[in-house]
Amino acid sequence: MSAVETERRGAVAILKLNNPPVNGLGAAVRSGLQAAVKEGLADESVGAFVVAGSGRMFSAGADIREFGKAPPPDVPNLGDLIDEIELSDKPLVAAVHGTAAGGGLELALGCHYRVVAPKTKVGLPEVTLGILPGAGGTQRLPRLTGVETALKLIVEGRLIGVDEAKKYGIVDEIADDPLEAAVAAAERFITSGDRPQRTRERDAGLEAAKTDPSIFEVFRKGMARRARGLNAPYACVRCIEAAVTMPFDEGRAFEHREIMELMNADEARSMRHAFFAEREVAKIPDVPSDTPTHPIETAGVIGCGTMGGGIAMVFANAGIPVTVVESTDEALDAGLEKIRANYAATASKGRLSEDEMNKRLGLITGATAYEALAEADIVVEAVFEEMGVKEEVFGRLDAICKPDAILATNTSTLDVNQIAAATSRPEQVVGTHFFSPANVMRLLENVRGEKSSKEVVATVMKLAKTIGKVGVLVGVCDGFVGNRMLAPYLRESVFLVEEGALPHQVDKVIYDFGFPMGPFQMGDLAGLDVGWRIRKAKAAERPNHLRYSSVADQICEMGRFGQKTSAGWYRYEPGNRNPIPDPEVEALIMKASEEAGITRREISDEEILERCLFPLVNEGARILEEGMALRSSDVDVVWMSGYGFPRHRGGPMFWADTIGLKRIADRMTEFHAEHGELMTPAPLLLELAAAGKSFADFGK
Ligand code: 3HC
Ligand code: NAI
């Protein structure tokens, strides 16, 4: 099978891209397409072309695996190829189904007419890979859609449906069978002798911006917050600006220079890593993709508190009927009411239709008797975080649930193996660690117990996808992957404040690094009382010789629990989430430093970043060494999807590899000497650094 197959339908030559699974436009496809078009142009019996994709989709764009590698000689780059075929005198019609993303859509834009199947998604998501649509997308799209729409679509990188695409002028025709409709359109072109309409010649979309170029400045201002620290979105805007100010060929040359500059920068390398890491995470070496899974058609949730309610919504949102069991009628009513209020809030913002809301609510049934769970395919337990309670619940589930039901716990700190031991079927027990709010947060840590069966692991990994989550398989350890690494990060942020920094200084450094917010703002948002309660409960077991800061406890003792009490590390004006530094907190911090015998000092932004993030990476190294995550890229996925670690840094482990592990090991060694045992460098970090290796090398 060649990468592009030609099929004749009378005078129409159908050129089918054939590069499974997504028809990536790699070297073989580009050469094949170039040769097929040349051949058709030379053949007098060919009057027009249809370009289509075989298999699942038209094309997902350039082959990302080729990025950063030298192209083979004599193979055209995608942009030049599309320019070349657009100039063809014989009409080219694109027949698009499935997806046309990135270079896939750019190819379609280079054709002279576009027919698209109803469920198709189209878009230019290059910016999410740290680059821009460099095969003519920034020059052709605005000519069709107008500059304002093109700016939005290209800078947001989102895929859109066909109705939107038709409204914007990207699509000419929607047809259930796009191939047949494209052939018919090609025949019409042949019969009428109409000259093909080339996108490069359609300048109407550029007119408004020619008259009022301020649109670019306004757009740049509007995107500044989301694009902070990034280069690609700004390069996209510059290219679209070039489409307006330069003739087409010059604009294309400008676009080419811009993409080449982005292609090998850290931003693009990190985002490519993120793209592949998010796909790799679903692959479990000893659980092959053909491992049988249990069908999940009904679910149960125990406990309808903060997490249980959210988890029930997650199932209902995915169309899976779910039964929620609470211990009393009152608790059940309160929990269900919270769910209703949550949906109603989304509906009132126009993000959910009344019909859809009622459909989802109709999928949630409440009960106070465990017998209601007898037929559930999976039960997720989300009761109080106490081993005794969990053991009792799992004992009861064991007695009631059908033999092949999956029994899952949402525990965040307890030993999943001990919970599994409370049943006669530990192979059916697994952890499904959702994050709060469960119906919003994308991360799901699936915790593999010592005895969890491969079928159960495969099922919960598949389930993650069904319910719209990013499932990451982790091992049983305190805090699993995410919270375990969060602990040293939060600890050091408070130590820094005790030593001389202020919360807003620490938060600014972390925000500027690319997180949506720093640790203190995050604490205020999540509520400070939760951690306070846990610290008090664990106070007795805390080793006396280790440094401990009481600043966070003192804040809570003042009744400052964060945003919900309008005061925490910051103060808040009523109805406003803007954190305002509070002199009362600063006074408390000064006093705490004094009581701890610390002379406050100026702390540099660099030290803040390293003190907060290097220990986090260090804990990641321990997690890898202990086998609690399958690979360093899984740790990256946890942090990017669950904790807002900036995607353009590729996650903590990739970021560490980018800096070089020697630097991190050296700094951790210094921190250890200065601050003691809590900063002990992880053996794996030292070992890899000494060998000149990276986390990505580990296990290979
Ligand atoms: N290049 C190389 N491999 C790709 C690819 C691409 N453009 N797109 C997807 N793949 C691979 C995936 O890595 C995965 O491989 P695996 O099976 O070995 O893990 C496989 O194809 C299937 O991909 P998904 O699991 O993502 O399939 P889905 O059906 O869930 O999603 C999709 C389909 C929405 C098209 C999604 O794959 C996607 O978003 N792809 C990337 C789209 C994109 O960003 N295109 C722009 C590329 S850059 C470009 O075109 C530059 C140009 O402007 C010059
Ligand atoms: P919560 O206190 O809000 O809810 C627990 C609910 O369980 C209560 O409504 C209670 O009435 C019910 N319950 C207690 N015992 C029961 C029993 N025997 N049978 C039926 N219902 C019972 O607690 P939350 O925050 O929802 O936590 C639940 C679990 O999720 C805990 O294991 C917690 O560690 C974990 N978790 C919590 C997160 C959070 O941010 N709150 C995040 C991730 C996990």
Coordinates of C-alpha atoms and ligand atoms in Angstrom, one line a residue, residues 21-22 24-25 56-57 59-67 78-79 99 101-104 106 123-126 128-129 131-137 159 259 263 275-276 279-280 283 465, ligand 1:
P21 CA -3.9 5.8 12.2
V22 CA -4.4 9.6 11.6
G24 CA -0.1 12.3 9.4
L25 CA 1.4 14.2 6.6
R56 CA -10.7 7.3 10.5
M57 CA -10.1 10.8 9.3
S59 CA -5.7 14.1 8.4
A60 CA -4.4 15.1 11.8
G61 CA -1.8 17.3 10.2
A62 CA 2.0 17.2 10.0
D63 CA 3.6 14.1 11.4
I64 CA 4.7 15.4 14.8
R65 CA 7.2 12.6 15.2
E66 CA 9.2 14.1 12.4
F67 CA 9.6 17.5 14.2
L78 CA 4.3 20.7 3.6
G79 CA 3.9 24.4 3.0
T99 CA -10.8 15.3 11.6
A101 CA -6.4 19.3 12.1
G102 CA -3.3 21.5 11.6
G103 CA -1.6 20.6 8.3
G104 CA -4.7 18.5 7.5
E106 CA -4.1 23.6 5.7
G123 CA -9.1 23.4 13.4
L124 CA -5.5 24.6 13.6
P125 CA -4.2 23.4 17.0
E126 CA -0.5 24.1 16.3
T128 CA -0.9 23.8 21.6
L129 CA 2.3 22.3 20.3
I131 CA 4.3 26.3 17.0
L132 CA 2.0 27.9 14.4
P133 CA 0.1 26.8 11.3
G134 CA 3.2 27.1 9.2
A135 CA 1.9 25.5 6.0
G136 CA -0.1 28.5 4.9
G137 CA -2.7 28.3 7.7
L159 CA -11.2 22.3 16.9
I259 CA 7.6 28.6 12.5
M263 CA 10.1 24.6 16.1
F275 CA 1.3 15.6 23.6
F276 CA 3.0 12.3 23.5
R279 CA -1.0 9.4 24.9
E280 CA 1.7 7.2 26.4
K283 CA -0.1 2.3 28.0
K465 CA -11.4 8.0 29.1
Ligands
3HC1 N1 1.5 13.3 14.1 C1 2.0 12.1 14.5 N2 1.2 11.2 15.3 C2 0.0 11.6 15.6 C3 -0.5 12.8 15.2 C4 0.3 13.7 14.4 N3 -0.2 14.9 13.9 N4 -1.8 13.0 15.7 C5 -2.0 11.8 16.3 N5 -1.0 11.0 16.3 C6 -0.8 9.7 16.9 C7 -1.0 9.7 18.4 O1 0.3 9.9 19.0 C8 -1.5 8.3 18.7 O2 -0.4 7.4 18.6 P1 -0.3 6.1 19.5 O3 -1.5 5.3 19.1 O4 1.0 5.5 19.1 O5 -0.4 6.6 20.9 C9 -2.4 8.0 17.5 O6 -1.9 8.9 16.4 C10 -3.8 8.2 17.7 O7 -4.0 9.6 18.2 P2 -5.0 9.9 19.4 O8 -5.0 8.9 20.4 O9 -4.8 11.3 19.8 O10 -6.4 9.8 18.6 P3 -7.8 10.5 18.8 O11 -8.7 9.8 17.9 O12 -8.1 10.5 20.3 O13 -7.6 12.0 18.4 C11 -6.9 13.8 17.0 C12 -7.5 12.4 17.1 C13 -7.9 14.8 17.5 C14 -6.6 14.1 15.5 C15 -5.6 13.9 17.8 O14 -4.8 12.8 17.5 C16 -4.8 15.2 17.7 O15 -5.2 16.2 18.3 N6 -3.7 15.1 16.9 C17 -2.8 16.2 16.8 C18 -3.5 17.3 15.9 C19 -2.5 18.4 15.8 O16 -2.0 19.0 16.7 N7 -2.1 18.7 14.5 C20 -1.2 19.7 14.2 C21 0.1 19.1 13.9 S1 1.4 20.2 13.6 C22 1.2 20.7 12.0 O17 0.3 20.3 11.3 C23 2.2 21.7 11.5 C24 1.9 22.4 10.3 O18 1.1 23.5 10.5 C25 3.1 22.8 9.5

